[in-house]
Tab-separated table of C-alpha atoms in Angstrom:
chain	number	residue	atom	x	y	z
A	885	MET	CA	-24.030	4.525	-2.067
A	886	ALA	CA	-26.695	2.392	-3.716
A	887	THR	CA	-26.967	-1.088	-2.275
A	888	ALA	CA	-28.001	-4.310	-3.923
A	889	VAL	CA	-30.667	-4.903	-1.298
A	890	SER	CA	-32.929	-2.484	-3.226
A	891	THR	CA	-32.951	-4.921	-6.166
A	892	LEU	CA	-33.351	-8.139	-4.161
A	893	SER	CA	-36.639	-9.410	-2.826
A	894	LEU	CA	-36.912	-10.410	0.818
A	895	ARG	CA	-37.296	-13.997	-0.334
A	896	ARG	CA	-34.043	-13.753	-2.311
A	897	VAL	CA	-32.216	-12.287	0.677
A	898	ALA	CA	-33.525	-15.136	2.858
A	899	SER	CA	-32.477	-17.794	0.346
A	900	LEU	CA	-28.933	-16.459	-0.019
A	901	PHE	CA	-28.635	-16.195	3.777
A	902	LEU	CA	-29.721	-19.818	4.197
A	903	ALA	CA	-27.316	-21.033	1.499
A	904	PHE	CA	-24.401	-19.228	3.109
A	905	ALA	CA	-25.558	-20.346	6.547
A	906	PHE	CA	-25.514	-24.033	5.594
A	907	ALA	CA	-21.914	-23.754	4.420
A	908	TYR	CA	-20.929	-21.931	7.608
A	909	PHE	CA	-22.745	-24.549	9.692
A	910	LEU	CA	-20.504	-27.211	8.140
A	911	SER	CA	-17.444	-25.002	8.584
A	912	ALA	CA	-18.116	-24.659	12.307
A	913	LEU	CA	-18.829	-28.380	12.669
A	914	ILE	CA	-15.492	-29.246	11.025
A	915	ARG	CA	-13.720	-26.639	13.152
A	916	ALA	CA	-15.066	-27.937	16.455
A	917	ILE	CA	-15.190	-31.676	15.819
A	918	THR	CA	-11.648	-32.250	17.130
A	919	ALA	CA	-12.849	-31.410	20.650
A	920	THR	CA	-15.281	-34.331	20.600
A	921	LEU	CA	-12.836	-36.606	18.757
A	922	SER	CA	-9.866	-35.677	20.962
A	923	PRO	CA	-10.080	-38.758	23.267
A	924	THR	CA	-10.356	-41.118	20.274
A	925	LEU	CA	-7.635	-39.433	18.228
A	926	SER	CA	-5.340	-39.243	21.261
A	927	ALA	CA	-5.722	-43.003	21.792
A	928	ASP	CA	-5.429	-43.958	18.109
A	929	PHE	CA	-2.364	-41.810	17.397
A	930	ALA	CA	-0.789	-41.589	20.910
A	931	LEU	CA	-1.098	-37.793	21.055
A	932	ASN	CA	0.091	-35.715	24.018
A	933	ALA	CA	-1.363	-32.314	24.939
A	934	GLY	CA	1.007	-30.437	22.644
A	935	ASP	CA	0.160	-32.735	19.705
A	936	LEU	CA	-3.542	-32.304	20.350
A	937	GLY	CA	-3.210	-28.526	20.454
A	938	LEU	CA	-1.206	-28.571	17.216
A	939	LEU	CA	-3.771	-30.785	15.501
A	940	ALA	CA	-6.666	-28.523	16.432
A	941	GLY	CA	-4.614	-25.431	15.662
A	942	ALA	CA	-3.626	-26.757	12.212
A	943	TYR	CA	-7.132	-25.966	11.010
A	944	PHE	CA	-6.703	-22.356	12.097
A	945	LEU	CA	-3.210	-22.189	10.633
A	946	GLY	CA	-4.596	-23.141	7.231
A	947	PHE	CA	-7.488	-20.782	7.786
A	948	ALA	CA	-5.213	-17.861	8.645
A	949	THR	CA	-2.862	-18.302	5.676
A	950	THR	CA	-5.640	-17.524	3.187
A	951	GLN	CA	-7.105	-14.452	4.819
A	952	LEU	CA	-5.070	-11.732	3.067
A	953	PRO	CA	-5.488	-12.982	-0.515
A	954	LEU	CA	-9.064	-13.944	0.337
A	955	GLY	CA	-9.926	-10.340	1.182
A	956	THR	CA	-8.603	-9.065	-2.143
A	957	TRP	CA	-10.387	-11.805	-4.075
A	958	LEU	CA	-13.685	-11.136	-2.286
A	959	ASP	CA	-13.569	-7.427	-3.112
A	960	ARG	CA	-12.570	-8.094	-6.718
A	961	PHE	CA	-14.538	-11.206	-7.684
A	962	GLY	CA	-17.356	-11.280	-5.137
A	963	PRO	CA	-18.473	-13.825	-2.526
A	964	LYS	CA	-20.025	-16.385	-4.872
A	965	ARG	CA	-17.038	-17.166	-7.090
A	966	VAL	CA	-14.603	-17.182	-4.197
A	967	ILE	CA	-16.478	-19.453	-1.798
A	968	LEU	CA	-17.270	-22.000	-4.505
A	969	SER	CA	-13.571	-22.295	-5.367
A	970	PHE	CA	-12.580	-22.680	-1.719
A	971	LEU	CA	-15.164	-25.346	-0.933
A	972	VAL	CA	-13.436	-27.675	-3.407
A	973	VAL	CA	-10.329	-27.544	-1.192
A	974	ALA	CA	-12.467	-28.267	1.881
A	975	VAL	CA	-13.816	-31.441	0.277
A	976	VAL	CA	-10.245	-32.576	-0.467
A	977	GLY	CA	-9.273	-31.814	3.143
A	978	CYS	CA	-12.062	-34.027	4.499
A	979	ILE	CA	-10.924	-36.884	2.274
A	980	VAL	CA	-7.265	-36.495	3.307
A	981	PHE	CA	-8.179	-36.439	7.005
A	982	SER	CA	-10.407	-39.499	6.662
A	983	ILE	CA	-7.676	-41.663	5.095
A	984	ALA	CA	-4.773	-40.416	7.256
A	985	SER	CA	-2.671	-43.160	8.836
A	986	THR	CA	-0.126	-40.866	10.547
A	987	PHE	CA	-0.180	-37.710	12.628
A	988	ALA	CA	1.306	-35.811	9.676
A	989	GLY	CA	-1.628	-36.950	7.536
A	990	LEU	CA	-4.090	-35.653	10.115
A	991	ILE	CA	-2.278	-32.306	10.171
A	992	ALA	CA	-2.366	-32.070	6.361
A	993	GLY	CA	-6.085	-32.822	6.305
A	994	ARG	CA	-6.854	-30.229	8.973
A	995	ILE	CA	-4.810	-27.567	7.178
A	996	LEU	CA	-6.658	-28.227	3.919
A	997	CYS	CA	-10.005	-28.122	5.732
A	998	GLY	CA	-9.042	-24.791	7.288
A	999	ILE	CA	-8.070	-23.361	3.911
A	1000	GLY	CA	-11.213	-24.670	2.229
A	1001	VAL	CA	-13.751	-23.276	4.672
A	1002	SER	CA	-11.919	-20.001	5.293
A	1003	ALA	CA	-14.377	-18.115	3.070
A	1004	CYS	CA	-17.531	-19.529	4.675
A	1005	LEU	CA	-18.028	-16.537	6.990
A	1006	MET	CA	-16.031	-13.831	5.240
A	1007	ALA	CA	-17.839	-14.304	1.911
A	1008	PRO	CA	-21.345	-13.698	3.288
A	1009	LEU	CA	-20.208	-10.858	5.575
A	1010	THR	CA	-18.601	-9.137	2.573
A	1011	GLY	CA	-21.864	-9.492	0.686
A	1012	TYR	CA	-23.948	-8.292	3.630
A	1013	ARG	CA	-21.774	-5.172	3.905
A	1014	ARG	CA	-23.009	-4.215	0.440
A	1015	TRP	CA	-26.477	-5.733	0.361
A	1016	LEU	CA	-27.868	-4.877	3.815
A	1017	ALA	CA	-28.445	-1.756	5.916
A	1018	PRO	CA	-26.207	-1.325	9.021
A	1019	GLY	CA	-28.736	-2.631	11.547
A	1020	MET	CA	-29.467	-5.664	9.409
A	1021	GLN	CA	-25.749	-6.275	8.935
A	1022	LEU	CA	-25.433	-6.624	12.692
A	1023	ARG	CA	-28.399	-8.990	12.789
A	1024	ALA	CA	-27.070	-11.077	9.890
A	1025	ASN	CA	-23.608	-11.207	11.503
A	1026	SER	CA	-25.027	-12.412	14.827
A	1027	TRP	CA	-27.286	-14.965	13.194
A	1028	MET	CA	-24.423	-16.328	11.105
A	1029	LEU	CA	-22.544	-16.818	14.391
A	1030	MET	CA	-25.692	-18.458	15.774
A	1031	VAL	CA	-25.607	-20.911	12.863
A	1032	GLY	CA	-21.930	-21.494	13.632
A	1033	SER	CA	-22.902	-22.359	17.198
A	1034	LEU	CA	-25.460	-24.796	15.802
A	1035	GLY	CA	-22.618	-26.433	13.877
A	1036	MET	CA	-20.661	-26.713	17.101
A	1037	VAL	CA	-23.707	-28.255	18.783
A	1038	ALA	CA	-23.798	-30.817	15.984
A	1039	SER	CA	-20.120	-31.579	16.606
A	1040	THR	CA	-20.776	-32.740	20.177
A	1041	LEU	CA	-23.441	-35.277	21.149
A	1042	PRO	CA	-24.536	-36.109	17.576
A	1043	VAL	CA	-20.927	-36.922	16.671
A	1044	GLN	CA	-20.489	-38.858	19.939
A	1045	TRP	CA	-23.613	-40.885	19.129
A	1046	LEU	CA	-22.486	-41.622	15.565
A	1047	MET	CA	-18.955	-42.649	16.511
A	1048	PRO	CA	-19.812	-46.229	17.628
A	1049	ILE	CA	-21.966	-46.690	14.512
A	1050	LEU	CA	-19.791	-45.180	11.791
A	1051	GLY	CA	-16.371	-44.376	13.214
A	1052	TRP	CA	-14.628	-41.047	12.738
A	1053	ARG	CA	-13.323	-41.701	9.224
A	1054	PRO	CA	-16.748	-42.178	7.530
A	1055	LEU	CA	-17.949	-39.061	9.339
A	1056	PHE	CA	-15.499	-37.055	7.265
A	1057	TRP	CA	-16.679	-38.712	4.039
A	1058	GLY	CA	-20.172	-37.512	4.886
A	1059	LEU	CA	-18.922	-34.007	5.648
A	1060	GLY	CA	-17.273	-33.858	2.233
A	1061	LEU	CA	-20.567	-34.794	0.575
A	1062	LEU	CA	-22.466	-32.156	2.545
A	1063	LEU	CA	-19.924	-29.514	1.508
A	1064	MET	CA	-20.624	-30.344	-2.138
A	1065	ILE	CA	-24.364	-29.895	-1.505
A	1066	ALA	CA	-23.665	-26.533	0.147
A	1067	ALA	CA	-21.698	-25.436	-2.910
A	1068	GLY	CA	-24.668	-26.284	-5.121
A	1069	LEU	CA	-27.030	-24.220	-2.969
A	1070	ILE	CA	-24.696	-21.217	-3.075
A	1071	ALA	CA	-24.341	-21.480	-6.856
A	1072	TRP	CA	-28.135	-21.384	-7.125
A	1073	ALA	CA	-29.048	-18.763	-4.516
A	1074	VAL	CA	-26.323	-16.100	-4.405
A	1075	PRO	CA	-26.537	-13.207	-6.920
A	1076	LYS	CA	-23.776	-12.107	-9.242
A	1077	TRP	CA	-21.319	-9.600	-7.771
A	1078	GLU	CA	-21.603	-6.097	-9.216
A	1079	GLN	CA	-19.295	-3.147	-8.615
A	1080	ASP	CA	-21.118	-0.283	-6.892
A	1081	LEU	CA	-19.138	2.628	-8.282
A	1082	PRO	CA	-17.445	3.183	-11.650
A	1083	GLY	CA	-13.724	2.578	-11.445
A	1084	ASP	CA	-13.873	0.461	-8.281
A	1085	ARG	CA	-12.353	-2.554	-9.997
A	1086	ALA	CA	-9.321	-0.619	-11.159
A	1087	ALA	CA	-8.879	1.087	-7.790
A	1088	LEU	CA	-8.943	-2.056	-5.659
A	1089	PRO	CA	-5.383	-3.357	-6.211
A	1090	ALA	CA	-3.876	0.057	-5.553
A	1091	GLN	CA	-5.467	0.340	-2.114
A	1092	GLY	CA	-4.147	-2.971	-0.788
A	1093	PHE	CA	-4.135	-3.917	2.902
A	1094	GLY	CA	-1.951	-1.061	4.100
A	1095	VAL	CA	-4.902	1.224	4.741
A	1096	VAL	CA	-6.464	-1.518	6.897
A	1097	TRP	CA	-3.365	-2.315	8.968
A	1098	ARG	CA	-2.637	1.375	9.565
A	1099	HIS	CA	-6.174	2.247	10.640
A	1100	PRO	CA	-6.116	3.229	14.346
A	1101	TYR	CA	-9.438	1.545	15.115
A	1102	PHE	CA	-8.229	-1.714	13.583
A	1103	ARG	CA	-5.079	-1.557	15.700
A	1104	ARG	CA	-7.111	-0.897	18.812
A	1105	MET	CA	-9.311	-3.932	18.226
A	1106	ALA	CA	-6.561	-6.315	17.073
A	1107	PRO	CA	-5.342	-7.500	20.525
A	1108	LEU	CA	-8.928	-8.174	21.609
A	1109	GLY	CA	-9.467	-10.188	18.443
A	1110	PHE	CA	-6.254	-12.160	18.976
A	1111	PHE	CA	-6.552	-13.067	22.647
A	1112	CYS	CA	-10.215	-12.680	23.664
A	1113	TYR	CA	-12.053	-13.649	20.479
A	1114	GLY	CA	-9.394	-16.132	19.380
A	1115	GLY	CA	-9.173	-17.503	22.906
A	1116	LEU	CA	-12.926	-17.990	23.094
A	1117	MET	CA	-12.810	-20.172	19.974
A	1118	ALA	CA	-9.723	-22.006	21.242
A	1119	VAL	CA	-11.514	-22.953	24.455
A	1120	GLN	CA	-14.820	-23.753	22.788
A	1121	THR	CA	-13.339	-25.874	19.994
A	1122	LEU	CA	-10.673	-27.723	21.981
A	1123	TRP	CA	-9.650	-26.994	25.550
A	1124	ALA	CA	-13.100	-27.119	27.147
A	1125	VAL	CA	-13.146	-30.918	26.725
A	1126	PRO	CA	-9.628	-31.643	28.089
A	1127	TRP	CA	-10.368	-29.290	30.988
A	1128	MET	CA	-13.519	-31.253	31.811
A	1129	THR	CA	-11.861	-34.672	31.418
A	1130	LYS	CA	-8.398	-33.960	32.867
A	1131	VAL	CA	-9.282	-31.411	35.547
A	1132	ALA	CA	-12.911	-32.066	36.495
A	1133	GLY	CA	-12.844	-35.836	35.914
A	1134	TYR	CA	-15.625	-36.053	33.323
A	1135	THR	CA	-15.935	-39.107	31.098
A	1136	ALA	CA	-15.753	-38.572	27.334
A	1137	LEU	CA	-19.549	-38.851	27.069
A	1138	GLU	CA	-20.109	-36.463	29.986
A	1139	ALA	CA	-17.725	-33.942	28.418
A	1140	ALA	CA	-19.488	-34.237	25.042
A	1141	ARG	CA	-22.820	-33.700	26.770
A	1142	ALA	CA	-21.510	-30.625	28.591
A	1143	LEU	CA	-19.979	-29.261	25.378
A	1144	PHE	CA	-23.351	-29.777	23.699
A	1145	TRP	CA	-25.007	-27.500	26.233
A	1146	ILE	CA	-22.166	-24.973	26.033
A	1147	ASN	CA	-22.785	-24.683	22.310
A	1148	VAL	CA	-26.550	-24.509	22.804
A	1149	ALA	CA	-25.962	-21.598	25.181
A	1150	MET	CA	-23.806	-19.906	22.531
A	1151	LEU	CA	-26.480	-20.493	19.898
A	1152	CYS	CA	-29.132	-18.842	22.064
A	1153	THR	CA	-26.801	-15.972	22.899
A	1154	PHE	CA	-26.043	-15.157	19.269
A	1155	TRP	CA	-29.753	-15.429	18.429
A	1156	PHE	CA	-30.417	-12.865	21.158
A	1157	TRP	CA	-27.671	-10.572	19.844
A	1158	GLY	CA	-29.272	-10.791	16.394
A	1159	VAL	CA	-32.637	-9.770	17.808
A	1160	ILE	CA	-31.342	-6.905	19.941
A	1161	ASN	CA	-28.598	-5.456	17.701
A	1162	PRO	CA	-30.895	-3.402	15.400
A	1163	TRP	CA	-32.572	-2.008	18.527
A	1164	LEU	CA	-29.185	-1.050	19.965
A	1165	ALA	CA	-28.142	0.508	16.653
A	1166	ARG	CA	-31.269	2.686	16.517
A	1167	ARG	CA	-30.502	3.992	19.993
A	1168	GLY	CA	-26.908	4.870	19.205
A	1169	HIS	CA	-25.156	2.294	21.373
A	1170	HIS	CA	-21.492	1.850	20.464
A	1171	ALA	CA	-19.642	-1.434	20.146
A	1172	ASP	CA	-16.847	0.089	22.244
A	1173	GLY	CA	-19.142	0.804	25.158
A	1174	LEU	CA	-20.766	-2.621	25.100
A	1175	ILE	CA	-17.390	-4.377	24.974
A	1176	LYS	CA	-16.002	-2.142	27.722
A	1177	ARG	CA	-18.888	-2.891	30.084
A	1178	GLY	CA	-19.564	-6.547	29.246
A	1179	LEU	CA	-16.276	-8.278	28.475
A	1180	PRO	CA	-14.786	-8.107	32.016
A	1181	LEU	CA	-17.453	-10.557	33.149
A	1182	SER	CA	-15.705	-13.250	31.120
A	1183	PHE	CA	-12.441	-12.608	32.974
A	1184	VAL	CA	-14.147	-12.998	36.338
A	1185	VAL	CA	-15.883	-16.217	35.301
A	1186	LEU	CA	-12.711	-17.754	33.870
A	1187	ALA	CA	-10.773	-16.866	37.016
A	1188	ILE	CA	-13.413	-18.665	39.103
A	1189	VAL	CA	-13.281	-21.748	36.853
A	1190	ILE	CA	-9.483	-21.839	37.074
A	1191	GLY	CA	-9.425	-21.306	40.817
A	1192	ALA	CA	-12.075	-23.946	41.494
A	1193	GLY	CA	-10.123	-26.644	39.639
A	1194	ASN	CA	-11.767	-29.978	40.505
A	1195	ALA	CA	-13.362	-28.737	43.722
A	1196	MET	CA	-16.819	-28.491	42.131
A	1197	PRO	CA	-16.734	-30.804	39.103
A	1198	GLY	CA	-20.480	-30.654	38.554
A	1199	ALA	CA	-20.339	-26.904	38.003
A	1200	VAL	CA	-17.433	-26.895	35.544
A	1201	GLY	CA	-19.633	-27.286	32.474
A	1202	ALA	CA	-21.889	-24.446	33.586
A	1203	GLY	CA	-18.864	-22.267	34.375
A	1204	LEU	CA	-17.351	-22.824	30.945
A	1205	ALA	CA	-20.724	-22.101	29.339
A	1206	LEU	CA	-20.993	-18.812	31.230
A	1207	TYR	CA	-17.443	-17.916	30.235
A	1208	CYS	CA	-18.187	-18.500	26.542
A	1209	VAL	CA	-21.480	-16.598	26.697
A	1210	SER	CA	-19.924	-13.605	28.453
A	1211	CYS	CA	-17.151	-13.539	25.836
A	1212	THR	CA	-19.655	-12.864	23.042
A	1213	PHE	CA	-19.434	-9.123	23.710
A	1214	VAL	CA	-16.153	-9.228	21.788
A	1215	ALA	CA	-18.018	-10.543	18.719
A	1216	LEU	CA	-19.291	-6.979	18.211
A	1217	SER	CA	-15.772	-6.020	17.206
A	1218	GLN	CA	-16.015	-7.899	13.895
A	1219	PRO	CA	-18.875	-5.948	12.255
A	1220	ALA	CA	-17.561	-2.777	13.902
A	1221	VAL	CA	-14.232	-3.147	12.103
A	1222	ALA	CA	-16.001	-3.836	8.786
A	1223	MET	CA	-18.217	-0.776	9.117
A	1224	ALA	CA	-15.217	1.436	9.853
A	1225	PHE	CA	-14.225	1.035	6.177
A	1226	PRO	CA	-16.045	1.694	2.872
A	1227	SER	CA	-17.763	-1.274	1.204
A	1228	THR	CA	-15.021	-1.478	-1.434
A	1229	LEU	CA	-12.612	-2.433	1.386
A	1230	ALA	CA	-15.038	-4.591	3.369
A	1231	GLY	CA	-13.527	-7.888	2.250
A	1232	ARG	CA	-10.026	-6.853	3.175
A	1233	ALA	CA	-11.035	-5.311	6.486
A	1234	LEU	CA	-12.971	-8.430	7.491
A	1235	THR	CA	-10.299	-10.890	6.409
A	1236	ALA	CA	-7.494	-8.873	7.998
A	1237	TYR	CA	-9.348	-8.940	11.310
A	1238	ASN	CA	-10.207	-12.596	10.783
A	1239	LEU	CA	-6.507	-13.289	10.245
A	1240	VAL	CA	-5.773	-11.698	13.625
A	1241	MET	CA	-8.525	-13.725	15.297
A	1242	PHE	CA	-7.597	-17.087	13.854
A	1243	ALA	CA	-3.905	-16.525	14.365
A	1244	GLY	CA	-4.954	-16.043	17.973
A	1245	VAL	CA	-6.912	-19.304	17.954
A	1246	PHE	CA	-3.888	-21.184	16.624
A	1247	ALA	CA	-1.527	-19.524	19.107
A	1248	VAL	CA	-3.814	-20.102	22.103
A	1249	GLN	CA	-4.682	-23.693	21.194
A	1250	TRP	CA	-1.102	-24.754	20.634
A	1251	GLY	CA	0.256	-22.442	23.346
A	1252	ILE	CA	-1.941	-23.891	26.073
A	1253	GLY	CA	-0.927	-27.400	25.042
A	1254	LEU	CA	2.765	-26.538	25.093
A	1255	ALA	CA	2.363	-24.789	28.440
A	1256	VAL	CA	0.610	-27.816	29.955
A	1257	ASP	CA	3.430	-30.104	28.823
A	1258	ALA	CA	6.067	-27.632	30.056
A	1259	PHE	CA	4.487	-27.230	33.493
A	1260	ARG	CA	4.146	-31.000	33.846
A	1261	SER	CA	7.814	-31.406	32.923
A	1262	ALA	CA	8.615	-28.853	35.622
A	1263	GLY	CA	6.993	-31.109	38.216
A	1264	LEU	CA	3.421	-29.821	38.483
A	1265	ARG	CA	0.552	-32.265	38.693
A	1266	GLU	CA	-1.707	-32.428	35.622
A	1267	ILE	CA	-4.469	-30.362	37.223
A	1268	GLU	CA	-1.991	-27.726	38.375
A	1269	ALA	CA	-0.400	-27.620	34.914
A	1270	PHE	CA	-3.803	-26.932	33.333
A	1271	GLN	CA	-4.571	-24.248	35.909
A	1272	ALA	CA	-1.234	-22.505	35.374
A	1273	SER	CA	-1.604	-22.609	31.583
A	1274	MET	CA	-5.131	-21.195	31.630
A	1275	SER	CA	-3.998	-18.504	34.063
A	1276	LEU	CA	-1.374	-17.339	31.554
A	1277	PHE	CA	-4.087	-17.184	28.894
A	1278	LEU	CA	-6.311	-15.137	31.222
A	1279	LEU	CA	-3.500	-12.642	31.872
A	1280	CYS	CA	-3.071	-12.154	28.117
A	1281	CYS	CA	-6.802	-11.468	27.748
A	1282	VAL	CA	-6.759	-8.900	30.548
A	1283	ALA	CA	-3.721	-7.191	29.010
A	1284	SER	CA	-5.448	-6.912	25.605
A	1285	TYR	CA	-8.507	-5.412	27.295
A	1286	GLY	CA	-6.270	-2.899	29.069
A	1287	TYR	CA	-4.771	-1.879	25.715
A	1288	PHE	CA	-8.300	-1.421	24.365
A	1289	LEU	CA	-9.149	0.881	27.300
A	1290	VAL	CA	-6.109	3.168	26.987
A	1291	PRO	CA	-7.511	6.530	25.864
A	1292	ARG	CA	-5.932	7.753	22.633
A	1293	ARG	CA	-7.301	10.602	20.603
A	1294	ASP	CA	-6.618	8.883	17.285
A	1295	ASN	CA	-8.048	5.573	18.453
A	1296	GLN	CA	-11.693	6.551	18.717
A	1297	SER	CA	-14.157	4.723	16.490
A	1298	SER	CA	-16.685	6.582	14.430
A	1299	VAL	CA	-18.772	3.458	14.103
A	1300	ASN	CA	-22.053	3.484	15.998
A	1301	LEU	CA	-23.548	0.102	16.634
C-alpha cells in the first residue's frame, strides 16, 4: 500500500508532528490538572474522596463516549477535519469549568473538556498509521506520549506556582486560548486526507466496529488496557497526590513537587521508548514479549508502595515514579493493536482500544474513591482505607495480566514490534 510519507518532505512531517503534539500537550495538561488542583477544589466545593474521583473521572467519561463515532469519522474524514471540530468543544469546556459555581458545573465542564480533546491523540496516530513506516510509527507514538508527559509536568509545579497569582479559574481561560492557537497550527500544518485505495470510502461504513471487537488480539489486550494502562493514568492524573497527602503526609506543595518529578520521569521514559523502538522493531522484538517480561515489575513496585504506607514517607514519591515508569511497557499495546488491522481500520481500532483504556481510567479513578469512602465507613482509618483500595486495584491488574498470559491458539498476535 502506498503511503503519504512518500509525498511529504521531512520538514512537512516534522511540522505536522509538532502541531499535533502541541494540541496533545494541552490535552494532557487539562487531563492531569485536577491532581494539582484537588486540594483547592476539595476545599472550595467541600468534596469527599468519591466526589474527587468522580470529578477527575468525568473527563474520561466524556472522552470515552466519543471514541466509537470518532474512529469512524477519522477513517472517513481524516485527522485534520475531525480534530479541528473537536477542539471547539474543548474550548467551551474550559469556559464552562472556569465559571462553574457548583459541583455539577465542574462535572459538566470536565465532560466537555474530555469530549473536546478526545481526538488529540487518536487523530495523529490515525494519520501516522498511513503516513509513516512501522518503526517510525512506534517512535511517533512514544514521542507523542512523551509530549503528553510534558503536559502533565506542566500541570504540576507550574500550575502550583501560578495558582496564588491567577487562581484556578483564569488558568482555564488561558487554556481555552491556547487550544484555539493549537487549532490554527493544525489547520496550517496537517495535509488533506486522501483515500489510499479506490472504493475505500464506500467500504468503510459496511465494516463497522464488529471486526475490531471480534478480533482475538484486541480481546487479549483489552483487560490490560482497562486495568493496567487505564490504572496508570488514573494514578498519575489523580490518586498519586491524595496518596502522598493523605497517606505519606505531604503538603500540597510537596505533593505537586513530587508529581512534577513523576511526570519528568515519564517524559524521559517515553523519549527513551521512542529512541529504542525502531531498533527493537528491526530485531524482531514483539510487543507481547516485552509486556510479558516488563509489566510485572510495576506490580511488585505498587505492592511495596502499598505495604510501606507512611513508614517511609520520603520514598513515596520515588516509589510512585518507579511504578509509573515500569507501567509504560503496557503502552506498547496501543500501536500493536493499531498495526494488527489495515490502515483503513486504523481509526476504529485505535479508538476502540482507547475507549477500553479510558473507560478503565474512569472506573479506576471513581472506583478507588468509592472504595476509600466505603472502607472508612466500615471503620478503617484513612491510611488503611487507601491501602485496601489500592490493593483491590492491584489485584485487578494482576488478573488482567494473567488473562493476557493464558495461551490460546487464536490469541497470538502477528504484529512484530
